[in-house]
Short mmCIF file of C-alpha atoms in Angstrom, two decimals:
data_model
loop_
_atom_site.label_atom_id
_atom_site.label_comp_id
_atom_site.label_asym_id
_atom_site.label_seq_id
_atom_site.Cartn_x
_atom_site.Cartn_y
_atom_site.Cartn_z
CA MET A 16 15.90 -14.15 4.66
CA GLU A 17 14.47 -16.45 7.34
CA LEU A 18 11.44 -18.58 6.46
CA HIS A 19 9.61 -17.85 9.72
CA PHE A 20 9.97 -14.11 9.11
CA ILE A 21 8.37 -14.36 5.67
CA LYS A 22 5.52 -16.50 6.97
CA ASP A 23 4.90 -14.12 9.85
CA LYS A 24 4.59 -11.17 7.47
CA LEU A 25 1.82 -12.97 5.59
CA THR A 26 -0.03 -14.50 8.53
CA ASN A 27 0.36 -12.17 11.53
CA HIS A 28 -2.66 -10.70 13.29
CA SER A 29 -2.21 -7.19 11.93
CA PHE A 30 -2.06 -8.44 8.34
CA THR A 31 -5.07 -10.76 8.60
CA ARG A 32 -7.08 -8.13 10.47
CA SER A 33 -6.46 -5.54 7.76
CA VAL A 34 -7.52 -8.02 5.10
CA SER A 35 -10.67 -8.91 7.04
CA GLU A 36 -11.60 -5.25 7.53
CA ASN A 37 -11.06 -4.58 3.84
CA LEU A 38 -13.34 -7.47 2.95
CA ASP A 39 -16.04 -6.26 5.35
CA ASP A 40 -15.95 -2.78 3.81
CA TRP A 41 -16.18 -4.32 0.34
CA VAL A 42 -19.24 -6.36 1.31
CA ILE A 43 -20.98 -3.24 2.62
CA GLY A 44 -19.81 -0.81 -0.05
CA PHE A 45 -20.69 -3.06 -3.00
CA GLU A 46 -23.68 -4.77 -1.37
CA GLN A 47 -22.17 -8.23 -1.60
CA ASN A 48 -23.47 -11.24 0.31
CA GLN A 49 -21.61 -13.54 2.68
CA GLU A 50 -21.21 -16.25 0.04
CA GLN A 51 -19.40 -13.80 -2.24
CA LYS A 52 -17.21 -12.73 0.69
CA LYS A 53 -16.42 -16.37 1.41
CA GLN A 54 -15.35 -16.94 -2.20
CA ILE A 55 -12.98 -13.96 -2.17
CA GLN A 56 -11.57 -14.99 1.21
CA SER A 57 -10.99 -18.48 -0.17
CA TRP A 58 -9.20 -17.04 -3.21
CA PHE A 59 -6.98 -14.85 -1.03
CA ASP A 60 -6.17 -17.69 1.37
CA SER A 61 -5.20 -19.92 -1.54
CA VAL A 62 -2.75 -17.30 -2.85
CA ILE A 63 -1.09 -17.07 0.58
CA HIS A 64 -1.14 -20.79 1.36
CA GLN A 65 0.20 -21.85 -2.03
CA PHE A 66 3.13 -19.49 -1.66
CA ILE A 67 3.85 -20.63 1.89
CA HIS A 68 3.62 -24.26 0.75
CA ILE A 69 6.35 -23.57 -1.79
CA LEU A 70 8.47 -21.78 0.81
CA ASN A 71 8.17 -24.71 3.22
CA ASP A 72 9.98 -26.95 0.73
CA VAL A 73 12.93 -24.57 0.43
CA GLU A 74 15.69 -24.40 3.04
CA VAL A 75 18.39 -22.31 1.38
CA LYS A 76 18.14 -18.59 2.18
CA GLU A 77 19.33 -17.58 -1.26
CA GLU A 78 16.53 -19.60 -2.85
CA LEU A 79 13.99 -18.00 -0.53
CA SER A 80 15.11 -14.61 -1.80
CA VAL A 81 14.63 -15.80 -5.38
CA LEU A 82 11.12 -17.00 -4.55
CA LEU A 83 10.27 -13.66 -2.98
CA PHE A 84 11.59 -11.93 -6.07
CA SER A 85 9.52 -14.05 -8.45
CA LYS A 86 6.33 -13.86 -6.36
CA TYR A 87 6.64 -10.08 -6.15
CA VAL A 88 6.96 -9.83 -9.93
CA GLU A 89 4.07 -12.25 -10.46
CA LEU A 90 1.71 -10.39 -8.14
CA LYS A 91 2.71 -6.98 -9.39
CA CYS A 92 1.97 -8.03 -12.97
CA TYR A 93 -1.35 -9.46 -11.83
CA TRP A 94 -2.19 -6.24 -9.97
CA LYS A 95 -1.45 -4.13 -13.05
CA GLN A 96 -3.62 -6.41 -15.20
CA LEU A 97 -6.53 -6.11 -12.78
CA ASN A 98 -6.11 -2.36 -12.47
CA THR A 99 -6.07 -1.90 -16.24
CA GLN A 100 -9.21 -4.01 -16.61
CA ILE A 101 -10.95 -2.03 -13.84
CA GLN A 102 -10.10 1.28 -15.52
CA TYR A 103 -11.50 0.18 -18.88
CA GLN A 104 -14.66 -1.23 -17.32
CA ASN A 105 -15.22 2.07 -15.51
CA PHE A 106 -14.63 3.98 -18.74
CA ASN A 107 -16.77 1.77 -20.98
CA ARG A 108 -19.73 1.04 -18.73
CA GLY A 109 -19.45 3.36 -15.75
CA ASP A 110 -18.56 0.75 -13.13
CA ALA A 111 -16.26 -2.22 -12.58
CA ASP A 112 -16.70 -5.80 -11.44
CA PRO A 113 -16.59 -5.76 -7.60
CA ASP A 114 -14.60 -9.02 -7.61
CA LEU A 115 -11.84 -7.38 -9.64
CA ILE A 116 -11.77 -4.38 -7.32
CA ILE A 117 -11.36 -6.41 -4.13
CA LYS A 118 -8.80 -8.74 -5.71
CA ALA A 119 -6.70 -5.76 -6.82
CA SER A 120 -6.96 -4.26 -3.35
CA LEU A 121 -5.99 -7.47 -1.54
CA THR A 122 -3.13 -8.08 -3.96
CA THR A 123 -1.80 -4.68 -2.92
CA TYR A 124 -1.74 -5.86 0.70
CA ILE A 125 0.47 -8.82 -0.24
CA LEU A 126 2.81 -6.64 -2.30
CA ILE A 127 3.24 -4.19 0.55
CA ALA A 128 4.01 -7.08 2.92
CA LEU A 129 6.60 -8.61 0.58
CA GLU A 130 8.31 -5.42 -0.50
CA PRO A 131 10.41 -4.70 2.63
CA MET A 132 11.85 -8.23 2.45
CA ILE A 133 13.28 -7.77 -1.04
CA HIS A 134 16.78 -6.37 -1.41
CA GLU A 135 17.13 -2.97 -3.02
CA GLU A 136 19.33 -4.51 -5.71
CA ASP A 137 16.55 -6.92 -6.61
CA LEU A 138 14.00 -4.13 -6.75
CA THR A 139 16.31 -2.27 -9.10
CA GLU A 140 16.54 -5.34 -11.29
CA ILE A 141 12.75 -5.63 -11.36
CA GLN A 142 12.58 -1.99 -12.36
CA GLN A 143 14.76 -2.62 -15.38
CA PHE A 144 12.36 -5.03 -17.06
CA LEU A 145 9.00 -4.30 -15.47
CA THR A 146 8.23 -0.98 -13.78
CA LYS A 147 9.40 0.98 -10.81
CA PRO A 148 9.11 -0.72 -7.39
CA ILE A 149 5.54 -0.44 -6.17
CA ARG A 150 6.50 1.61 -3.11
CA GLU A 151 8.03 4.14 -5.50
CA LEU A 152 5.38 3.86 -8.18
CA MET A 153 5.54 6.98 -10.29
CA ILE A 154 4.29 8.15 -13.62
CA GLU A 155 6.64 6.63 -16.17
CA GLU A 156 8.27 9.01 -18.56
CA THR A 157 7.08 8.81 -22.10
CA SER A 158 9.50 8.02 -24.87
CA GLN A 159 11.15 10.79 -26.86
CA ASP A 160 8.71 10.21 -29.71
CA LEU A 161 5.72 10.73 -27.43
CA ILE A 162 7.26 13.87 -26.01
CA GLN A 163 7.66 15.30 -29.50
CA ASN A 164 4.20 14.20 -30.57
CA HIS A 165 1.58 15.21 -27.99
CA SER A 166 -1.09 12.96 -29.43
CA ASP A 167 -4.29 11.82 -27.76
CA GLU A 168 -2.70 8.40 -27.32
CA SER A 169 0.19 9.77 -25.27
CA GLU A 170 -2.19 11.82 -23.11
CA ASN A 171 -4.29 8.73 -22.44
CA TYR A 172 -1.14 6.85 -21.47
CA LEU A 173 -0.18 9.50 -18.95
CA LEU A 174 -3.68 9.54 -17.49
CA GLU A 175 -3.61 5.77 -17.06
CA GLN A 176 -0.28 6.01 -15.23
CA GLN A 177 -1.64 8.74 -12.97
CA ILE A 178 -4.71 6.69 -12.12
CA GLU A 179 -2.56 3.66 -11.28
CA ALA A 180 -0.31 5.75 -9.03
CA LEU A 181 -3.26 7.39 -7.25
CA TYR A 182 -5.00 4.06 -6.75
CA TYR A 183 -1.96 2.47 -5.16
CA ASP A 184 -1.19 5.56 -3.05
CA LYS A 185 -4.72 5.44 -1.66
CA GLU A 186 -4.46 1.76 -0.74
CA LYS A 187 -1.07 2.21 0.90
CA LEU A 188 -2.20 5.29 2.84
CA LEU A 189 -5.22 3.45 4.23
CA LEU A 190 -3.01 0.54 5.26
CA GLN A 191 -0.29 2.67 6.87
CA LEU A 192 -2.81 4.75 8.85
CA ASN A 193 -4.80 1.64 9.79
CA CYS A 194 -7.93 3.14 8.23
CA THR A 195 -10.62 1.38 6.25
CA ASP A 196 -11.88 4.35 4.26
CA VAL A 197 -11.11 7.94 3.34
CA ALA A 198 -13.26 9.25 6.19
CA GLY A 199 -10.88 7.54 8.61
CA VAL A 200 -7.90 9.35 7.07
CA ILE A 201 -9.66 12.70 7.48
CA GLU A 202 -10.38 11.86 11.12
CA VAL A 203 -6.72 11.00 11.74
CA MET A 204 -5.58 14.26 10.15
CA GLN A 205 -8.07 16.27 12.21
CA ASN A 206 -6.89 14.54 15.37
CA MET A 207 -3.27 15.39 14.55
CA ARG A 208 -4.23 19.00 13.82
CA ASP A 209 -6.02 19.25 17.19
CA GLN A 210 -2.97 17.86 19.00
CA VAL A 211 -0.64 20.36 17.33
CA GLN A 212 -3.00 23.22 18.14
CA SER A 213 -3.23 22.09 21.77
CA LEU A 214 0.56 21.90 22.05
CA LYS A 215 0.88 25.34 20.49
CA GLN A 216 -1.50 26.81 23.06
CA GLU A 217 0.39 25.18 25.91
CA MET A 218 3.71 26.59 24.75
CA GLU A 219 2.65 30.00 23.49
CA ASP A 220 3.72 31.77 26.72
CA SER A 221 7.16 30.15 26.94
CA CYS A 222 10.27 32.28 27.18
CA ILE A 223 14.06 31.94 27.57
CA LEU A 224 15.76 33.46 30.61
CA ASP A 225 19.47 33.04 31.39
CA GLY A 226 19.88 29.94 29.25
CA GLN A 227 16.76 28.29 30.67
CA ILE A 228 13.47 27.68 28.90
CA HIS A 229 10.46 28.44 31.09
CA PHE A 230 6.90 27.49 30.16
CA THR A 231 4.55 29.84 31.94
CA GLY A 232 1.41 28.78 30.11
CA LYS A 233 -0.81 25.79 30.83
CA ARG A 234 2.04 23.29 30.88
CA ARG A 235 4.11 23.78 34.02
CA ILE A 236 7.47 22.31 33.13
CA ARG A 237 11.01 23.59 33.05
CA ILE A 238 13.78 22.38 30.76
CA GLN A 239 17.33 23.05 31.95
CA LYS A 240 19.77 23.67 29.10
CA ASN A 241 23.38 22.62 29.70
#
């Protein structure tokens, strides 16, 4: 793993823009002020810069892979801690600390950036002592005892796992579609549906004659089959 490649993943324009947009949405959605935004931005920058500072002192590729491995585990544990705290705050008092919510969200961005750079074998090793890789986060199977005893405790455990999976899936979907909120995802889906419908209308009068496909509808093209 090349050092410049790792640094680019954590500092490129697309990454920093997504983080900035997420912060802006947080400020608006939770009615935060610019000073609070500045504090969160400072926290996030320190996480990135401290990691890059460590990487800059390492030259051996194998050691860089080890550092990626350890940082991934560290951040994933931190994300799970934040997410658990958020869930209990929501349950106990009806809402959660906005700082915890944005930190969990931004930590997800770093995890998604690091994940493709970690070897599958390493992800498997992480899975053995922690949880499944975050890009494959699933509801963990309960132990045989829990399966035999459908207690309230086991049901709560499953619900917590479902909430964690849904929370991460939402964050990753927003990032992959370059959207800042759920409304943006709906707009993207509607746009795709409109494109498919338009293509269907253009091709609805097509036919095959003597090994050739003719489009006699709105789209005037001919595809010659060999």
